[in-house]
GROMACS .gro file of C-alpha atoms in nm:
model
  373
    1MET     CA    1  -3.662   1.041   6.754
    2LYS     CA    2  -3.757   0.920   7.106
    3ALA     CA    3  -3.425   0.736   7.096
    4LEU     CA    4  -3.224   1.040   7.069
    5ASN     CA    5  -3.335   1.114   7.423
    6ARG     CA    6  -3.095   0.857   7.576
    7LEU     CA    7  -2.771   1.005   7.406
    8ASN     CA    8  -2.511   1.142   7.671
    9SER     CA    9  -2.155   1.256   7.522
   10ILE     CA   10  -1.991   1.272   7.190
   11ILE     CA   11  -1.638   1.403   7.114
   12VAL     CA   12  -1.614   1.598   6.809
   13THR     CA   13  -1.245   1.663   6.701
   14GLY     CA   14  -1.162   1.964   6.503
   15GLY     CA   15  -1.485   2.098   6.641
   16ALA     CA   16  -1.357   2.455   6.621
   17GLY     CA   17  -1.278   2.433   6.235
   18PHE     CA   18  -1.514   2.528   5.977
   19ILE     CA   19  -1.744   2.222   5.912
   20GLY     CA   20  -1.678   2.077   6.271
   21SER     CA   21  -1.784   2.417   6.435
   22ASN     CA   22  -2.094   2.408   6.212
   23PHE     CA   23  -2.184   2.034   6.333
   24VAL     CA   24  -2.147   2.166   6.681
   25ARG     CA   25  -2.394   2.434   6.613
   26TYR     CA   26  -2.642   2.185   6.433
   27THR     CA   27  -2.604   1.951   6.727
   28LEU     CA   28  -2.660   2.174   7.005
   29SER     CA   29  -2.995   2.345   6.852
   30ARG     CA   30  -3.112   2.036   6.723
   31ILE     CA   31  -3.042   1.725   6.909
   32PRO     CA   32  -3.122   1.668   7.282
   33ILE     CA   33  -2.772   1.533   7.380
   34ASP     CA   34  -2.609   1.592   7.704
   35ARG     CA   35  -2.264   1.700   7.621
   36VAL     CA   36  -2.054   1.779   7.313
   37ILE     CA   37  -1.685   1.780   7.388
   38VAL     CA   38  -1.485   1.975   7.114
   39VAL     CA   39  -1.109   1.877   7.075
   40ASP     CA   40  -0.928   2.129   6.869
   41LYS     CA   41  -0.547   2.193   6.823
   42LEU     CA   42  -0.644   2.570   6.724
   43THR     CA   43  -0.412   2.590   6.432
   44TYR     CA   44  -0.461   2.861   6.149
   45ALA     CA   45  -0.789   2.729   6.038
   46GLY     CA   46  -0.928   2.614   6.370
   47HIS     CA   47  -1.016   2.932   6.605
   48ARG     CA   48  -1.241   2.973   6.917
   49GLU     CA   49  -1.375   3.260   6.712
   50ASN     CA   50  -1.612   2.973   6.559
   51ILE     CA   51  -1.783   2.859   6.883
   52GLU     CA   52  -1.704   3.147   7.111
   53ASP     CA   53  -2.059   3.270   7.100
   54LEU     CA   54  -2.183   2.924   7.238
   55PHE     CA   55  -2.033   2.967   7.549
   56PRO     CA   56  -2.138   2.966   7.852
   57ASN     CA   57  -2.298   2.640   7.772
   58LYS     CA   58  -2.312   2.342   8.013
   59ARG     CA   59  -2.363   2.100   7.741
   60LEU     CA   60  -2.045   2.224   7.553
   61LEU     CA   61  -1.679   2.155   7.658
   62PHE     CA   62  -1.368   2.276   7.498
   63VAL     CA   63  -1.046   2.078   7.509
   64LYS     CA   64  -0.718   2.229   7.338
   65ALA     CA   65  -0.523   1.925   7.200
   66ASP     CA   66  -0.341   1.754   6.919
   67ILE     CA   67  -0.532   1.454   6.801
   68ALA     CA   68  -0.173   1.321   6.731
   69ASN     CA   69  -0.104   1.306   7.058
   70GLY     CA   70  -0.196   0.959   7.152
   71PRO     CA   71  -0.180   0.942   7.550
   72LYS     CA   72  -0.385   1.247   7.561
   73MET     CA   73  -0.631   1.113   7.349
   74HIS     CA   74  -0.629   0.769   7.559
   75ARG     CA   75  -0.702   0.991   7.860
   76LEU     CA   76  -0.982   1.204   7.697
   77LEU     CA   77  -1.195   0.906   7.588
   78PHE     CA   78  -1.165   0.744   7.939
   79ASN     CA   79  -1.259   1.066   8.112
   80VAL     CA   80  -1.537   1.162   7.890
   81ARG     CA   81  -1.687   0.801   7.803
   82PRO     CA   82  -1.854   0.900   7.480
   83TRP     CA   83  -2.069   0.687   7.306
   84ALA     CA   84  -1.935   0.830   6.969
   85LEU     CA   85  -1.621   1.005   6.843
   86LEU     CA   86  -1.652   1.192   6.525
   87ASN     CA   87  -1.326   1.303   6.347
   88PHE     CA   88  -1.336   1.630   6.153
   89ALA     CA   89  -0.983   1.725   6.254
   90ALA     CA   90  -0.763   1.746   5.941
   91GLU     CA   91  -0.553   2.013   5.757
   92THR     CA   92  -0.770   2.048   5.434
   93HIS     CA   93  -0.650   2.310   5.179
   94VAL     CA   94  -0.477   2.157   4.869
   95ASP     CA   95  -0.269   2.446   4.820
   96ARG     CA   96  -0.133   2.444   5.162
   97SER     CA   97  -0.039   2.067   5.107
   98ILE     CA   98   0.154   2.143   4.836
   99ASP     CA   99   0.379   2.376   5.024
  100ASP     CA  100   0.396   2.160   5.344
  101PRO     CA  101   0.274   1.818   5.299
  102ARG     CA  102   0.438   1.701   5.650
  103SER     CA  103   0.178   1.861   5.820
  104PHE     CA  104  -0.081   1.710   5.635
  105VAL     CA  105   0.030   1.346   5.704
  106ARG     CA  106   0.081   1.458   6.063
  107SER     CA  107  -0.259   1.565   6.141
  108ASN     CA  108  -0.463   1.371   5.868
  109LEU     CA  109  -0.300   1.026   5.891
  110VAL     CA  110  -0.116   1.022   6.215
  111GLY     CA  111  -0.394   1.194   6.401
  112THR     CA  112  -0.662   0.933   6.270
  113PHE     CA  113  -0.424   0.656   6.387
  114GLU     CA  114  -0.396   0.793   6.718
  115LEU     CA  115  -0.771   0.835   6.756
  116LEU     CA  116  -0.819   0.470   6.615
  117GLU     CA  117  -0.600   0.341   6.879
  118ALA     CA  118  -0.738   0.521   7.154
  119SER     CA  119  -1.107   0.430   7.058
  120ARG     CA  120  -0.988   0.052   7.020
  121GLU     CA  121  -0.882   0.037   7.370
  122TYR     CA  122  -1.136   0.267   7.518
  123ARG     CA  123  -1.412   0.037   7.360
  124SER     CA  124  -1.252  -0.299   7.466
  125ARG     CA  125  -1.323  -0.167   7.833
  126LEU     CA  126  -1.683  -0.099   7.790
  127THR     CA  127  -1.978  -0.315   7.883
  128PRO     CA  128  -2.115  -0.525   7.594
  129SER     CA  129  -2.405  -0.307   7.544
  130GLY     CA  130  -2.165   0.011   7.553
  131ARG     CA  131  -1.918  -0.182   7.296
  132LYS     CA  132  -2.248  -0.244   7.066
  133ARG     CA  133  -2.343   0.117   7.094
  134PHE     CA  134  -1.998   0.290   7.029
  135ARG     CA  135  -1.947   0.464   6.682
  136PHE     CA  136  -1.638   0.608   6.531
  137LEU     CA  137  -1.728   0.844   6.245
  138HIS     CA  138  -1.443   0.968   5.998
  139VAL     CA  139  -1.536   1.250   5.810
  140SER     CA  140  -1.327   1.255   5.454
  141THR     CA  141  -1.349   1.415   5.111
  142ASP     CA  142  -1.442   1.329   4.749
  143GLU     CA  143  -1.094   1.423   4.679
  144VAL     CA  144  -0.981   1.094   4.768
  145TYR     CA  145  -1.105   0.947   4.409
  146GLY     CA  146  -0.890   1.155   4.189
  147THR     CA  147  -1.069   1.347   3.909
  148LEU     CA  148  -1.362   1.262   3.667
  149GLY     CA  149  -1.383   1.295   3.310
  150SER     CA  150  -1.682   1.484   3.140
  151ARG     CA  151  -1.905   1.206   3.243
  152GLY     CA  152  -1.981   0.985   3.548
  153TYR     CA  153  -2.017   1.013   3.919
  154PHE     CA  154  -1.812   0.908   4.219
  155SER     CA  155  -1.968   0.628   4.417
  156GLU     CA  156  -1.862   0.431   4.706
  157GLU     CA  157  -1.713   0.184   4.518
  158THR     CA  158  -1.485   0.416   4.293
  159THR     CA  159  -1.103   0.327   4.327
  160TYR     CA  160  -0.904   0.562   4.524
  161ALA     CA  161  -0.681   0.772   4.298
  162PRO     CA  162  -0.559   1.100   4.508
  163ASN     CA  163  -0.374   1.369   4.301
  164SER     CA  164  -0.249   1.593   4.590
  165PRO     CA  165  -0.076   1.560   4.935
  166TYR     CA  166  -0.396   1.641   5.076
  167ALA     CA  167  -0.604   1.377   4.944
  168ALA     CA  168  -0.352   1.104   4.979
  169SER     CA  169  -0.334   1.175   5.346
  170LYS     CA  170  -0.709   1.158   5.347
  171ALA     CA  171  -0.724   0.845   5.147
  172GLY     CA  172  -0.453   0.695   5.403
  173ALA     CA  173  -0.668   0.767   5.694
  174ASP     CA  174  -0.983   0.625   5.518
  175HIS     CA  175  -0.782   0.304   5.451
  176LEU     CA  176  -0.680   0.294   5.831
  177VAL     CA  177  -1.046   0.344   5.938
  178ARG     CA  178  -1.167   0.071   5.712
  179ALA     CA  179  -0.881  -0.166   5.846
  180TYR     CA  180  -0.973  -0.118   6.233
  181GLY     CA  181  -1.324  -0.179   6.149
  182LYS     CA  182  -1.251  -0.517   5.960
  183THR     CA  183  -0.915  -0.626   6.178
  184TYR     CA  184  -1.052  -0.516   6.520
  185GLY     CA  185  -1.411  -0.504   6.494
  186LEU     CA  186  -1.442  -0.125   6.573
  187PRO     CA  187  -1.784   0.026   6.461
  188VAL     CA  188  -1.648   0.265   6.215
  189LEU     CA  189  -1.819   0.479   5.951
  190ILE     CA  190  -1.657   0.694   5.708
  191THR     CA  191  -1.837   0.980   5.502
  192ASN     CA  192  -1.684   1.138   5.181
  193CYS     CA  193  -1.821   1.496   5.146
  194SER     CA  194  -1.779   1.735   4.825
  195ASN     CA  195  -1.656   2.068   4.842
  196ASN     CA  196  -1.846   2.249   5.144
  197PHE     CA  197  -1.933   2.619   5.159
  198GLY     CA  198  -2.114   2.846   5.421
  199PRO     CA  199  -2.045   3.057   5.743
  200HIS     CA  200  -1.711   3.048   5.919
  201GLN     CA  201  -1.525   2.901   5.632
  202TYR     CA  202  -1.155   3.002   5.645
  203PRO     CA  203  -1.078   3.284   5.379
  204GLU     CA  204  -0.832   3.045   5.169
  205LYS     CA  205  -1.119   2.870   5.045
  206LEU     CA  206  -1.256   2.961   4.688
  207ILE     CA  207  -1.603   3.092   4.812
  208PRO     CA  208  -1.504   3.311   5.104
  209LEU     CA  209  -1.202   3.413   4.923
  210ILE     CA  210  -1.405   3.563   4.628
  211ILE     CA  211  -1.633   3.737   4.844
  212LEU     CA  212  -1.399   3.900   5.087
  213ASN     CA  213  -1.174   4.007   4.814
  214ALA     CA  214  -1.488   4.126   4.584
  215LEU     CA  215  -1.580   4.329   4.886
  216GLU     CA  216  -1.242   4.483   4.926
  217GLY     CA  217  -1.203   4.568   4.556
  218LYS     CA  218  -0.935   4.306   4.492
  219PRO     CA  219  -0.889   4.080   4.185
  220LEU     CA  220  -1.093   3.757   4.194
  221PRO     CA  221  -0.838   3.473   4.086
  222VAL     CA  222  -0.969   3.205   3.882
  223TYR     CA  223  -0.702   2.923   3.838
  224GLY     CA  224  -0.634   2.823   3.488
  225ASP     CA  225  -0.920   2.856   3.253
  226GLY     CA  226  -1.184   2.821   3.533
  227ARG     CA  227  -1.350   2.513   3.384
  228GLN     CA  228  -1.293   2.293   3.658
  229ILE     CA  229  -1.630   2.140   3.801
  230ARG     CA  230  -1.672   2.086   4.165
  231ASP     CA  231  -1.976   1.944   4.356
  232TRP     CA  232  -2.100   2.211   4.595
  233LEU     CA  233  -2.241   2.114   4.932
  234TYR     CA  234  -2.411   2.362   5.190
  235VAL     CA  235  -2.247   2.312   5.531
  236GLU     CA  236  -2.573   2.280   5.708
  237ASP     CA  237  -2.670   1.983   5.465
  238HIS     CA  238  -2.352   1.819   5.542
  239CYS     CA  239  -2.407   1.844   5.921
  240ASP     CA  240  -2.767   1.699   5.877
  241GLY     CA  241  -2.601   1.396   5.636
  242ILE     CA  242  -2.352   1.343   5.912
  243TRP     CA  243  -2.603   1.281   6.176
  244ARG     CA  244  -2.805   1.064   5.946
  245VAL     CA  245  -2.524   0.860   5.914
  246LEU     CA  246  -2.405   0.835   6.280
  247ARG     CA  247  -2.745   0.742   6.389
  248ARG     CA  248  -2.865   0.495   6.082
  249GLY     CA  249  -2.550   0.419   5.865
  250ARG     CA  250  -2.449   0.082   5.900
  251PRO     CA  251  -2.086   0.016   6.107
  252GLY     CA  252  -1.824  -0.070   5.814
  253GLU     CA  253  -2.003   0.111   5.537
  254LYS     CA  254  -1.891   0.451   5.373
  255TYR     CA  255  -2.128   0.710   5.247
  256ASN     CA  256  -2.097   0.983   4.985
  257ILE     CA  257  -2.246   1.303   5.109
  258GLY     CA  258  -2.235   1.560   4.825
  259GLY     CA  259  -2.469   1.834   4.641
  260CYS     CA  260  -2.612   1.538   4.447
  261ASN     CA  261  -2.651   1.676   4.101
  262ARG     CA  262  -2.749   1.336   3.961
  263LEU     CA  263  -3.019   1.313   4.207
  264THR     CA  264  -3.144   1.667   4.200
  265LYS     CA  265  -3.103   1.729   3.832
  266LYS     CA  266  -2.914   2.027   3.917
  267ALA     CA  267  -2.667   2.152   3.635
  268GLU     CA  268  -2.292   2.147   3.740
  269LEU     CA  269  -2.118   2.440   3.780
  270THR     CA  270  -1.754   2.541   3.673
  271ASN     CA  271  -1.550   2.747   3.883
  272LEU     CA  272  -1.578   3.040   3.663
  273GLU     CA  273  -1.963   2.981   3.655
  274LEU     CA  274  -1.978   2.983   4.022
  275VAL     CA  275  -1.768   3.299   4.045
  276LYS     CA  276  -1.976   3.484   3.808
  277LYS     CA  277  -2.286   3.374   4.032
  278ILE     CA  278  -2.115   3.513   4.339
  279CYS     CA  279  -2.044   3.830   4.175
  280ASP     CA  280  -2.412   3.883   4.045
  281LEU     CA  281  -2.531   3.800   4.391
  282LEU     CA  282  -2.290   4.062   4.522
  283ASP     CA  283  -2.406   4.325   4.271
  284ARG     CA  284  -2.773   4.300   4.410
  285LEU     CA  285  -2.673   4.259   4.800
  286HIS     CA  286  -2.364   4.513   4.796
  287PRO     CA  287  -2.374   4.716   4.489
  288PRO     CA  288  -2.054   4.839   4.360
  289ALA     CA  289  -2.162   5.181   4.350
  290ARG     CA  290  -2.220   5.177   4.732
  291ASN     CA  291  -1.885   5.015   4.812
  292LEU     CA  292  -1.624   5.274   4.895
  293ASN     CA  293  -1.352   5.035   4.791
  294LEU     CA  294  -1.449   5.040   4.445
  295LEU     CA  295  -1.549   5.400   4.388
  296SER     CA  296  -1.212   5.504   4.235
  297LYS     CA  297  -1.229   5.186   3.998
  298ARG     CA  298  -1.532   5.275   3.809
  299VAL     CA  299  -1.632   4.916   3.857
  300ARG     CA  300  -1.995   4.842   3.737
  301SER     CA  301  -1.998   4.491   3.821
  302TYR     CA  302  -1.803   4.270   4.048
  303ARG     CA  303  -1.741   4.056   3.731
  304ASN     CA  304  -1.480   4.315   3.619
  305LEU     CA  305  -1.256   4.196   3.896
  306ILE     CA  306  -1.246   3.837   3.765
  307THR     CA  307  -0.853   3.774   3.708
  308PHE     CA  308  -0.711   3.460   3.550
  309VAL     CA  309  -0.427   3.321   3.711
  310PRO     CA  310  -0.200   3.006   3.652
  311ASP     CA  311  -0.325   2.655   3.738
  312ARG     CA  312  -0.283   2.470   4.050
  313PRO     CA  313  -0.032   2.194   4.006
  314GLY     CA  314  -0.226   1.887   3.971
  315HIS     CA  315  -0.546   2.043   3.952
  316ASP     CA  316  -0.839   1.770   3.933
  317ARG     CA  317  -1.062   1.857   3.657
  318ARG     CA  318  -1.414   1.748   3.780
  319TYR     CA  319  -1.578   1.614   4.084
  320ALA     CA  320  -1.931   1.464   4.093
  321ILE     CA  321  -2.081   1.262   4.353
  322ASP     CA  322  -2.344   0.992   4.298
  323GLY     CA  323  -2.556   1.012   4.642
  324THR     CA  324  -2.794   0.737   4.578
  325LYS     CA  325  -2.674   0.527   4.875
  326MET     CA  326  -2.736   0.812   5.107
  327TYR     CA  327  -3.082   0.870   4.960
  328LYS     CA  328  -3.199   0.496   4.946
  329GLU     CA  329  -3.076   0.377   5.258
  330LEU     CA  330  -3.095   0.689   5.498
  331LYS     CA  331  -3.351   0.902   5.285
  332TRP     CA  332  -3.129   1.216   5.287
  333ARG     CA  333  -3.068   1.460   5.008
  334PRO     CA  334  -2.943   1.826   5.041
  335ARG     CA  335  -3.232   2.077   5.097
  336HIS     CA  336  -3.062   2.412   5.005
  337PRO     CA  337  -3.047   2.513   4.664
  338ILE     CA  338  -2.710   2.651   4.580
  339THR     CA  339  -2.819   3.011   4.496
  340SER     CA  340  -3.018   3.056   4.796
  341ALA     CA  341  -2.719   2.904   5.008
  342LEU     CA  342  -2.485   3.127   4.832
  343GLU     CA  343  -2.683   3.426   4.907
  344GLU     CA  344  -2.717   3.330   5.290
  345THR     CA  345  -2.342   3.257   5.289
  346ILE     CA  346  -2.268   3.608   5.130
  347ARG     CA  347  -2.489   3.787   5.375
  348TRP     CA  348  -2.296   3.615   5.667
  349TYR     CA  349  -1.950   3.733   5.534
  350ILE     CA  350  -2.080   4.094   5.497
  351ASP     CA  351  -2.233   4.082   5.833
  352HIS     CA  352  -1.918   3.942   6.011
  353PRO     CA  353  -1.621   4.185   5.904
  354GLY     CA  354  -1.463   4.139   6.267
  355TRP     CA  355  -1.436   3.762   6.229
  356CYS     CA  356  -1.284   3.773   5.917
  357ARG     CA  357  -1.030   4.025   6.047
  358ARG     CA  358  -0.964   3.819   6.357
  359VAL     CA  359  -0.914   3.487   6.220
  360GLN     CA  360  -0.663   3.618   5.950
  361ALA     CA  361  -0.470   3.854   6.176
  362GLY     CA  362  -0.099   3.772   6.126
  363ARG     CA  363  -0.164   3.455   5.961
  364TYR     CA  364  -0.294   3.518   5.619
  365HIS     CA  365  -0.339   3.785   5.388
  366ARG     CA  366  -0.503   3.596   5.103
  367GLU     CA  367  -0.196   3.532   4.904
  368ARG     CA  368  -0.154   3.275   4.636
  369LEU     CA  369  -0.054   2.943   4.808
  370GLY     CA  370   0.049   2.626   4.634
  371LEU     CA  371   0.278   2.738   4.367
  372LEU     CA  372   0.577   2.513   4.284
  373ARG     CA  373   0.850   2.783   4.313
   0.00000   0.00000   0.00000
């Protein structure tokens, strides 16, 4: 830990988004670092509200910028002179990528390219010790691997087989990052995470969508038969894993960060089982009998609101991550059991109705996205 006292500045792109803002909080509260520079375009899912309560803070600087703006990224790196750049910036929702793939290619692929180019030039101007210390960490997803059958796990050696425009744009970015490491010697690290959940997640994603719809007495949409399996990771555990990779990971390597069902012997959850678990927790934390939005509907349990809807086009059936490399090399595994993490997440959404209203206002009404018309 003494080595951490020598850190100065890092750049966190996408730092006003869900995972990025949680990472900023994690860093400021736990790591003795001089400055965190948040770069965010502030699109529908990136909000100042996610980090507003952290200001004023001499250790935190916010820059509104598009990572696909190459000249601006060059200027930023040379002005800030960070020892690391962590790229969280991305369009992330599969349903939106079906409706508008172009914006995903621009943010996820072109944006990553511009960051790599800026970082390559910046690092070339550093001293030998500065070049050795610099790191470019790219945060990616397990969706680049495609879908699994009923058995097996995604490892770092799994062949890429993306099935959505979102996954394809992230896969392309991963390949660019790896290529810059091989071709130009840029000290790159790639992390591929499973489905995150926790505070500040935009309500288009499954868990906050179910929580907010339930609290408002609205139908709880379950795609298809609800038997799709996802590997769930609490966002705080993810942030801890990313720091572990940044400080101890080997440049040029990729690391899968997931719920690690294989290591922890946890049972995998289908989407339907997850929704039912959320409903059961809500029954205890915010009973339907005390929910004014449900009084006229005579709902005894939030499970009564579950509604099956047409499946997503190209919906991957199962994701599961093998976290052996993270555990063996970096001694990391998730610390939060899913039930307690879900309860903490539900409490956060119950306690922050103002945040929920503000981030959705005029942008999103929790309508269904990603349907082929």
